[in-house]
Amino acid sequence: MTDSRGGTGNGGTGNGGAAVGAAAGPALEVRGLTAGYGSLMVIHDLDFTVGRGEIVGLLGRNGAGKTTTLMAIAGFLGRYRGDVLVEGTPLAGPPYRRSRTRVGTVLEGRSAFGSLTVRQNLGLAGADPGEAFELFPELTPKASVRAGVLSGGEQQMLALARALGRHPAVLLIDELSFGLAPAVCERILGRLRAVAEATSVAVLLVEQHIHYAASVVDRALIMNEGLLRAEMPGSDLAARETEIERIYLGGIDEAA
Ligand SMILES: Nc1ncnc2c1ncn2[C@@H]1O[C@H](COP(=O)(O)OP(=O)(O)OP(=O)(O)O)[C@@H](O)[C@H]1O
Ligand SMILES: [Mg+2]
C-alpha cells in the first residue's frame, strides 16, 4: 500500500478527480467549536479541517476532550459556539433530524444490535453486505452469526462496515484500538487507510496510543484540557513521542 502521508495541514491527500466545483473544499471543517455538558465547557474554540481521503488523528490522554469533540461534531451534544461544515454545508440539529447526513460514526460501545446477525445489522444500517464482506472478508463466514458473540476485532469491523455502508463524506471514529490485540488493530487500521484512499472519505480518528496513530494518520492534532495544543504530520509522530507525551501531561509546545 502506498504511504500517502504528507501532512501539509491543509487537508486532502486524496482529492483526485472528485474534488470539483462546490466539493473542492475540505470534507470536514470545524470552526470555533466550543461544547460541553450542561454549564461545563469541555472543549474550547477548536479549529481544524479534514480533507477528502485524509485521516486526521485526534490524540490526547484520558479526559482531554476527544470523545466530547466527536460527539459535538456528530451533533449528539449541544454546541455552545462554533460551526461544523460537511462539504461546505453547515450541520444543524440532532443527527436523527438530518435526512441525508453524510457523517458516519464508530463510537465506543460498537453500536451493533447484539441479538441480530451480522447480515441483519448491515441491512439495518443501510450497508450492502457484498461491499462489507469485500472490505472485511473476516465477516463473511460470520454473516449469520449474532453480532453479540463476535470477537472484539470482528465487532469493530462490523461497526466500520455499518458506518461506511451509507458512503459518508466524513467518518468519526473513537478509540478503534480499545480492547483489541495489536495485530488485529493494525490490520483494521490498514484497511481503514485503504478505504480512505479508495472512497475519499475524510476520517477523524480519536486515538490515545501514539504508535497506532503513527501507523495510519496523515496528520495529528494533539489535545489537552479541551484545547488543540499542537499539529504535526503523521510521519513525525513516532520520532516526537516524548514531546507528545509532554503535551498530554500539560506541557505546551509550539505547533509544528
Ligand atoms: N456526560 C458527561 N457529563 C459531564 N462531564 C463529562 C461527560 N462526559 C465527559 N465529561 C468530562 O469531559 C471531559 C472530557 O471527557 P472526554 O470523554 O471527552 O475525554 P476523552 O479525551 O475522550 O478521554 P478518554 O481517553 O478517557 O476517552 C472530562 O473531564 C470528563 O469528565
Ligand atoms: Mg473518549
mmCIF file of C-alpha atoms and ligand atoms in Angstrom:
data_model
loop_
_atom_site.group_PDB
_atom_site.id
_atom_site.type_symbol
_atom_site.label_atom_id
_atom_site.label_comp_id
_atom_site.label_asym_id
_atom_site.label_seq_id
_atom_site.Cartn_x
_atom_site.Cartn_y
_atom_site.Cartn_z
ATOM 1 C CA MET A 1 0.000 0.000 0.000
ATOM 2 C CA THR A 2 1.261 3.446 -0.869
ATOM 3 C CA ASP A 3 2.056 5.695 2.033
ATOM 4 C CA SER A 4 0.452 8.974 1.040
ATOM 5 C CA ARG A 5 1.123 10.747 4.318
ATOM 6 C CA GLY A 6 2.214 14.226 3.627
ATOM 7 C CA GLY A 7 0.897 16.327 6.466
ATOM 8 C CA THR A 8 0.585 19.668 4.772
ATOM 9 C CA GLY A 9 -2.026 20.757 7.266
ATOM 10 C CA ASN A 10 -4.351 21.834 4.523
ATOM 11 C CA GLY A 11 -6.252 18.607 4.369
ATOM 12 C CA GLY A 12 -6.767 16.417 1.401
ATOM 13 C CA THR A 13 -4.213 13.976 0.172
ATOM 14 C CA GLY A 14 -6.844 12.084 -1.718
ATOM 15 C CA ASN A 15 -8.661 14.743 -3.671
ATOM 16 C CA GLY A 16 -8.343 13.058 -7.023
ATOM 17 C CA GLY A 17 -10.975 13.723 -9.635
ATOM 18 C CA ALA A 18 -13.806 14.012 -7.114
ATOM 19 C CA ALA A 19 -12.821 17.495 -5.985
ATOM 20 C CA VAL A 20 -14.742 19.666 -8.396
ATOM 21 C CA GLY A 21 -16.881 22.767 -8.053
ATOM 22 C CA ALA A 22 -18.503 23.220 -4.657
ATOM 23 C CA ALA A 23 -16.879 19.998 -3.477
ATOM 24 C CA ALA A 24 -13.370 21.461 -3.697
ATOM 25 C CA GLY A 25 -13.113 22.492 -0.006
ATOM 26 C CA PRO A 26 -12.347 20.225 2.927
ATOM 27 C CA ALA A 27 -14.802 17.433 3.668
ATOM 28 C CA LEU A 28 -14.988 18.494 7.316
ATOM 29 C CA GLU A 29 -14.458 21.983 8.629
ATOM 30 C CA VAL A 30 -14.696 22.760 12.321
ATOM 31 C CA ARG A 31 -14.705 26.442 13.252
ATOM 32 C CA GLY A 32 -14.530 27.816 16.761
ATOM 33 C CA LEU A 33 -16.196 24.742 18.232
ATOM 34 C CA THR A 34 -16.930 25.077 21.946
ATOM 35 C CA ALA A 35 -19.023 22.417 23.662
ATOM 36 C CA GLY A 36 -19.563 20.539 26.897
ATOM 37 C CA TYR A 37 -22.141 19.231 29.313
ATOM 38 C CA GLY A 38 -24.689 21.488 30.951
ATOM 39 C CA SER A 39 -22.815 24.529 32.148
ATOM 40 C CA LEU A 40 -19.465 22.721 31.974
ATOM 41 C CA MET A 41 -17.486 23.649 28.888
ATOM 42 C CA VAL A 42 -15.066 20.917 27.956
ATOM 43 C CA ILE A 43 -13.695 21.797 24.521
ATOM 44 C CA HIS A 44 -12.753 25.321 23.575
ATOM 45 C CA ASP A 45 -12.630 27.111 20.274
ATOM 46 C CA LEU A 46 -11.435 24.212 18.127
ATOM 47 C CA ASP A 47 -10.490 24.987 14.539
ATOM 48 C CA PHE A 48 -9.430 22.310 12.094
ATOM 49 C CA THR A 49 -10.242 20.648 8.794
ATOM 50 C CA VAL A 50 -10.101 17.136 7.399
ATOM 51 C CA GLY A 51 -9.641 16.782 3.665
ATOM 52 C CA ARG A 52 -11.127 14.179 1.361
ATOM 53 C CA GLY A 53 -9.311 10.897 1.734
ATOM 54 C CA GLU A 54 -7.331 12.248 4.647
ATOM 55 C CA ILE A 55 -7.024 10.535 8.020
ATOM 56 C CA VAL A 56 -6.516 13.001 10.854
ATOM 57 C CA GLY A 57 -5.724 11.687 14.321
ATOM 58 C CA LEU A 58 -7.086 13.433 17.390
ATOM 59 C CA LEU A 59 -4.719 12.489 20.179
ATOM 60 C CA GLY A 60 -4.711 13.144 23.882
ATOM 61 C CA ARG A 61 -4.772 11.406 27.228
ATOM 62 C CA ASN A 62 -7.833 10.366 29.240
ATOM 63 C CA GLY A 63 -10.206 13.249 29.792
ATOM 64 C CA ALA A 64 -8.577 15.544 27.208
ATOM 65 C CA GLY A 65 -11.907 16.066 25.413
ATOM 66 C CA LYS A 66 -11.525 13.752 22.408
ATOM 67 C CA THR A 67 -14.876 11.974 22.697
ATOM 68 C CA THR A 68 -16.588 15.257 23.504
ATOM 69 C CA THR A 69 -15.180 16.684 20.266
ATOM 70 C CA LEU A 70 -16.561 13.783 18.216
ATOM 71 C CA MET A 71 -19.953 13.968 19.932
ATOM 72 C CA ALA A 72 -20.194 17.702 19.335
ATOM 73 C CA ILE A 73 -19.254 17.318 15.657
ATOM 74 C CA ALA A 74 -21.756 14.487 15.181
ATOM 75 C CA GLY A 75 -24.460 16.575 16.837
ATOM 76 C CA PHE A 76 -25.053 14.255 19.790
ATOM 77 C CA LEU A 77 -24.050 17.094 22.069
ATOM 78 C CA GLY A 78 -25.204 20.684 22.020
ATOM 79 C CA ARG A 79 -22.670 23.256 20.871
ATOM 80 C CA TYR A 80 -22.168 26.462 22.743
ATOM 81 C CA ARG A 81 -20.426 28.110 19.873
ATOM 82 C CA GLY A 82 -18.937 27.348 16.531
ATOM 83 C CA ASP A 83 -19.765 25.679 13.258
ATOM 84 C CA VAL A 84 -19.336 22.283 11.716
ATOM 85 C CA LEU A 85 -19.425 22.134 7.935
ATOM 86 C CA VAL A 86 -19.544 18.949 5.898
ATOM 87 C CA GLU A 87 -18.594 19.525 2.287
ATOM 88 C CA GLY A 88 -19.298 23.193 2.841
ATOM 89 C CA THR A 89 -22.792 22.698 4.310
ATOM 90 C CA PRO A 90 -23.326 23.580 7.965
ATOM 91 C CA LEU A 91 -24.631 20.721 10.088
ATOM 92 C CA ALA A 92 -27.535 21.743 12.254
ATOM 93 C CA GLY A 93 -29.914 19.941 14.567
ATOM 94 C CA PRO A 94 -29.587 16.500 16.100
ATOM 95 C CA PRO A 95 -28.476 13.584 13.857
ATOM 96 C CA TYR A 96 -31.944 11.983 13.608
ATOM 97 C CA ARG A 97 -33.320 15.173 12.087
ATOM 98 C CA ARG A 98 -30.828 15.136 9.260
ATOM 99 C CA SER A 99 -32.299 13.044 6.492
ATOM 100 C CA ARG A 100 -29.167 12.848 4.397
ATOM 101 C CA THR A 101 -26.459 13.152 6.975
ATOM 102 C CA ARG A 102 -23.080 12.500 5.472
ATOM 103 C CA VAL A 103 -21.377 11.836 8.788
ATOM 104 C CA GLY A 104 -20.736 8.246 9.870
ATOM 105 C CA THR A 105 -19.706 7.345 13.405
ATOM 106 C CA VAL A 106 -17.933 4.455 15.068
ATOM 107 C CA LEU A 107 -18.219 5.289 18.718
ATOM 108 C CA GLU A 108 -17.257 3.404 21.848
ATOM 109 C CA GLY A 109 -19.585 0.510 22.545
ATOM 110 C CA ARG A 110 -19.551 -0.549 18.890
ATOM 111 C CA SER A 111 -23.264 0.076 18.469
ATOM 112 C CA ALA A 112 -24.405 -3.108 16.700
ATOM 113 C CA PHE A 113 -27.516 -4.988 17.800
ATOM 114 C CA GLY A 114 -26.101 -7.967 19.672
ATOM 115 C CA SER A 115 -29.109 -10.230 19.189
ATOM 116 C CA LEU A 116 -29.239 -9.691 15.413
ATOM 117 C CA THR A 117 -26.983 -11.361 12.879
ATOM 118 C CA VAL A 118 -24.136 -9.638 11.100
ATOM 119 C CA ARG A 119 -26.169 -9.556 7.888
ATOM 120 C CA GLN A 120 -29.207 -8.086 9.668
ATOM 121 C CA ASN A 121 -27.041 -5.437 11.305
ATOM 122 C CA LEU A 122 -25.619 -4.442 7.940
ATOM 123 C CA GLY A 123 -29.100 -4.300 6.446
ATOM 124 C CA LEU A 124 -30.424 -2.085 9.239
ATOM 125 C CA ALA A 125 -27.519 0.295 8.714
ATOM 126 C CA GLY A 126 -28.282 0.512 5.006
ATOM 127 C CA ALA A 127 -24.982 -1.178 4.149
ATOM 128 C CA ASP A 128 -24.590 -3.510 1.180
ATOM 129 C CA PRO A 129 -23.417 -6.858 2.640
ATOM 130 C CA GLY A 130 -21.439 -7.623 -0.522
ATOM 131 C CA GLU A 131 -19.429 -4.421 -0.129
ATOM 132 C CA ALA A 132 -18.962 -5.056 3.580
ATOM 133 C CA PHE A 133 -17.699 -8.597 3.050
ATOM 134 C CA GLU A 134 -15.342 -7.414 0.350
ATOM 135 C CA LEU A 135 -13.892 -4.873 2.752
ATOM 136 C CA PHE A 136 -13.754 -7.286 5.684
ATOM 137 C CA PRO A 137 -13.612 -10.876 4.375
ATOM 138 C CA GLU A 138 -13.322 -11.996 8.008
ATOM 139 C CA LEU A 139 -17.038 -11.199 8.374
ATOM 140 C CA THR A 140 -18.165 -13.440 5.507
ATOM 141 C CA PRO A 141 -18.271 -16.688 7.493
ATOM 142 C CA LYS A 142 -19.999 -14.773 10.300
ATOM 143 C CA ALA A 143 -22.874 -13.479 8.177
ATOM 144 C CA SER A 144 -25.480 -15.495 10.067
ATOM 145 C CA VAL A 145 -23.842 -15.204 13.466
ATOM 146 C CA ARG A 146 -25.300 -12.921 16.139
ATOM 147 C CA ALA A 147 -23.232 -9.754 16.466
ATOM 148 C CA GLY A 148 -23.114 -10.159 20.240
ATOM 149 C CA VAL A 149 -20.853 -13.204 20.011
ATOM 150 C CA LEU A 150 -18.305 -11.723 17.606
ATOM 151 C CA SER A 151 -14.754 -11.121 18.781
ATOM 152 C CA GLY A 152 -13.740 -7.550 19.602
ATOM 153 C CA GLY A 153 -11.946 -7.186 16.281
ATOM 154 C CA GLU A 154 -14.910 -8.559 14.339
ATOM 155 C CA GLN A 155 -17.225 -6.177 16.173
ATOM 156 C CA GLN A 156 -15.062 -3.226 15.179
ATOM 157 C CA MET A 157 -15.059 -4.443 11.571
ATOM 158 C CA LEU A 158 -18.852 -4.668 11.685
ATOM 159 C CA ALA A 159 -19.094 -1.186 13.214
ATOM 160 C CA LEU A 160 -16.868 0.201 10.455
ATOM 161 C CA ALA A 161 -18.775 -1.650 7.725
ATOM 162 C CA ARG A 162 -22.063 -0.297 9.101
ATOM 163 C CA ALA A 163 -20.766 3.262 9.256
ATOM 164 C CA LEU A 164 -19.253 3.067 5.758
ATOM 165 C CA GLY A 165 -22.383 1.475 4.327
ATOM 166 C CA ARG A 166 -24.077 4.784 3.646
ATOM 167 C CA HIS A 167 -20.947 6.140 1.969
ATOM 168 C CA PRO A 168 -20.385 9.043 4.349
ATOM 169 C CA ALA A 169 -18.266 12.044 3.429
ATOM 170 C CA VAL A 170 -16.893 12.111 6.979
ATOM 171 C CA LEU A 171 -16.219 9.231 9.336
ATOM 172 C CA LEU A 172 -15.711 9.871 13.055
ATOM 173 C CA ILE A 173 -14.028 7.034 14.937
ATOM 174 C CA ASP A 174 -13.494 6.813 18.688
ATOM 175 C CA GLU A 175 -10.755 4.562 20.121
ATOM 176 C CA LEU A 176 -10.788 1.898 17.444
ATOM 177 C CA SER A 177 -7.932 0.173 19.250
ATOM 178 C CA PHE A 178 -9.788 -0.204 22.545
ATOM 179 C CA GLY A 179 -9.546 -3.764 23.812
ATOM 180 C CA LEU A 180 -8.006 -5.121 20.615
ATOM 181 C CA ALA A 181 -4.827 -7.141 20.248
ATOM 182 C CA PRO A 182 -2.150 -5.040 18.499
ATOM 183 C CA ALA A 183 -2.041 -7.221 15.379
ATOM 184 C CA VAL A 184 -5.828 -7.048 14.961
ATOM 185 C CA CYS A 185 -5.831 -3.298 15.467
ATOM 186 C CA GLU A 186 -3.083 -2.771 12.913
ATOM 187 C CA ARG A 187 -4.913 -4.933 10.381
ATOM 188 C CA ILE A 188 -8.101 -2.885 10.783
ATOM 189 C CA LEU A 189 -6.200 0.412 10.608
ATOM 190 C CA GLY A 190 -4.546 -0.769 7.399
ATOM 191 C CA ARG A 191 -7.977 -1.494 5.960
ATOM 192 C CA LEU A 192 -9.120 1.985 7.031
ATOM 193 C CA ARG A 193 -6.232 3.544 5.124
ATOM 194 C CA ALA A 194 -7.226 1.595 2.009
ATOM 195 C CA VAL A 195 -10.851 2.705 2.376
ATOM 196 C CA ALA A 196 -9.882 6.359 2.760
ATOM 197 C CA GLU A 197 -7.793 6.170 -0.397
ATOM 198 C CA ALA A 198 -10.429 4.271 -2.373
ATOM 199 C CA THR A 199 -13.509 6.261 -1.343
ATOM 200 C CA SER A 200 -12.052 9.668 -0.349
ATOM 201 C CA VAL A 201 -13.923 9.532 2.951
ATOM 202 C CA ALA A 202 -12.442 12.014 5.436
ATOM 203 C CA VAL A 203 -11.585 10.281 8.692
ATOM 204 C CA LEU A 204 -11.212 11.839 12.132
ATOM 205 C CA LEU A 205 -9.646 9.125 14.261
ATOM 206 C CA VAL A 206 -9.572 9.564 18.024
ATOM 207 C CA GLU A 207 -6.698 7.610 19.471
ATOM 208 C CA GLN A 208 -4.791 7.695 22.703
ATOM 209 C CA HIS A 209 -1.966 5.396 21.645
ATOM 210 C CA ILE A 210 0.597 7.300 19.644
ATOM 211 C CA HIS A 211 2.031 4.219 17.929
ATOM 212 C CA TYR A 212 -1.335 3.225 16.440
ATOM 213 C CA ALA A 213 -1.945 6.736 15.159
ATOM 214 C CA ALA A 214 1.597 6.826 13.746
ATOM 215 C CA SER A 215 0.837 3.798 11.593
ATOM 216 C CA VAL A 216 -2.103 5.361 9.788
ATOM 217 C CA VAL A 217 -2.740 9.104 10.135
ATOM 218 C CA ASP A 218 -1.763 11.768 7.612
ATOM 219 C CA ARG A 219 -1.827 14.445 10.252
ATOM 220 C CA ALA A 220 -2.272 14.574 14.007
ATOM 221 C CA LEU A 221 -3.903 17.086 16.321
ATOM 222 C CA ILE A 222 -2.764 16.908 19.914
ATOM 223 C CA MET A 223 -5.318 17.876 22.521
ATOM 224 C CA ASN A 224 -5.040 18.663 26.194
ATOM 225 C CA GLU A 225 -7.669 20.092 28.538
ATOM 226 C CA GLY A 226 -10.075 20.737 25.695
ATOM 227 C CA LEU A 227 -7.644 22.761 23.596
ATOM 228 C CA LEU A 228 -5.704 21.866 20.481
ATOM 229 C CA ARG A 229 -2.078 22.262 21.523
ATOM 230 C CA ALA A 230 -0.135 21.063 18.502
ATOM 231 C CA GLU A 231 -0.452 19.749 14.992
ATOM 232 C CA MET A 232 2.048 17.656 13.092
ATOM 233 C CA PRO A 233 2.359 15.287 10.142
ATOM 234 C CA GLY A 234 1.625 11.661 10.946
ATOM 235 C CA SER A 235 5.121 10.784 9.802
ATOM 236 C CA ASP A 236 6.522 12.844 12.718
ATOM 237 C CA LEU A 237 4.620 11.011 15.446
ATOM 238 C CA ALA A 238 6.992 8.146 16.128
ATOM 239 C CA ALA A 239 10.058 10.398 16.427
ATOM 240 C CA ARG A 240 8.256 13.007 18.568
ATOM 241 C CA GLU A 241 6.605 10.636 21.027
ATOM 242 C CA THR A 242 8.306 12.123 24.099
ATOM 243 C CA GLU A 243 7.268 15.638 23.122
ATOM 244 C CA ILE A 244 3.693 14.484 22.537
ATOM 245 C CA GLU A 245 3.553 12.766 25.901
ATOM 246 C CA ARG A 246 4.691 16.020 27.471
ATOM 247 C CA ILE A 247 1.807 17.813 25.761
ATOM 248 C CA TYR A 248 -0.555 15.075 27.003
ATOM 249 C CA LEU A 249 0.573 15.925 30.513
ATOM 250 C CA GLY A 250 0.092 19.651 30.127
ATOM 251 C CA GLY A 251 3.371 20.941 28.761
ATOM 252 C CA ILE A 252 2.791 23.385 25.930
ATOM 253 C CA ASP A 253 4.865 23.028 22.817
ATOM 254 C CA GLU A 254 4.503 25.221 19.809
ATOM 255 C CA ALA A 255 2.575 23.671 16.965
ATOM 256 C CA ALA A 256 4.761 22.253 14.245
HETATM 257 N N1 LIG B 1 -21.588 13.142 30.230
HETATM 258 C C1 LIG B 1 -20.700 13.957 30.814
HETATM 259 N N2 LIG B 1 -21.093 14.841 31.743
HETATM 260 C C2 LIG B 1 -20.210 15.667 32.348
HETATM 261 N N3 LIG B 1 -18.893 15.680 32.093
HETATM 262 C C3 LIG B 1 -18.439 14.811 31.175
HETATM 263 C C4 LIG B 1 -19.318 13.890 30.497
HETATM 264 N N4 LIG B 1 -18.575 13.162 29.637
HETATM 265 C C5 LIG B 1 -17.300 13.569 29.776
HETATM 266 N N5 LIG B 1 -17.226 14.570 30.697
HETATM 267 C C6 LIG B 1 -15.994 15.283 31.096
HETATM 268 O O1 LIG B 1 -15.446 15.925 29.960
HETATM 269 C C7 LIG B 1 -14.028 15.827 29.982
HETATM 270 C C8 LIG B 1 -13.546 15.250 28.656
HETATM 271 O O2 LIG B 1 -14.069 13.942 28.523
HETATM 272 P P1 LIG B 1 -13.943 13.117 27.187
HETATM 273 O O3 LIG B 1 -14.779 11.887 27.355
HETATM 274 O O4 LIG B 1 -14.234 13.990 26.037
HETATM 275 O O5 LIG B 1 -12.394 12.768 27.187
HETATM 276 P P2 LIG B 1 -11.560 11.783 26.258
HETATM 277 O O6 LIG B 1 -10.422 12.582 25.745
HETATM 278 O O7 LIG B 1 -12.448 11.124 25.282
HETATM 279 O O8 LIG B 1 -10.996 10.745 27.321
HETATM 280 P P3 LIG B 1 -10.769 9.145 27.204
HETATM 281 O O9 LIG B 1 -9.453 8.963 26.528
HETATM 282 O O10 LIG B 1 -10.730 8.709 28.621
HETATM 283 O O11 LIG B 1 -11.911 8.553 26.446
HETATM 284 C C9 LIG B 1 -13.660 15.010 31.196
HETATM 285 O O12 LIG B 1 -13.272 15.889 32.212
HETATM 286 C C10 LIG B 1 -14.939 14.297 31.567
HETATM 287 O O13 LIG B 1 -15.010 14.093 32.943
HETATM 288 MG MG MG B 2 -13.017 9.177 24.979
#
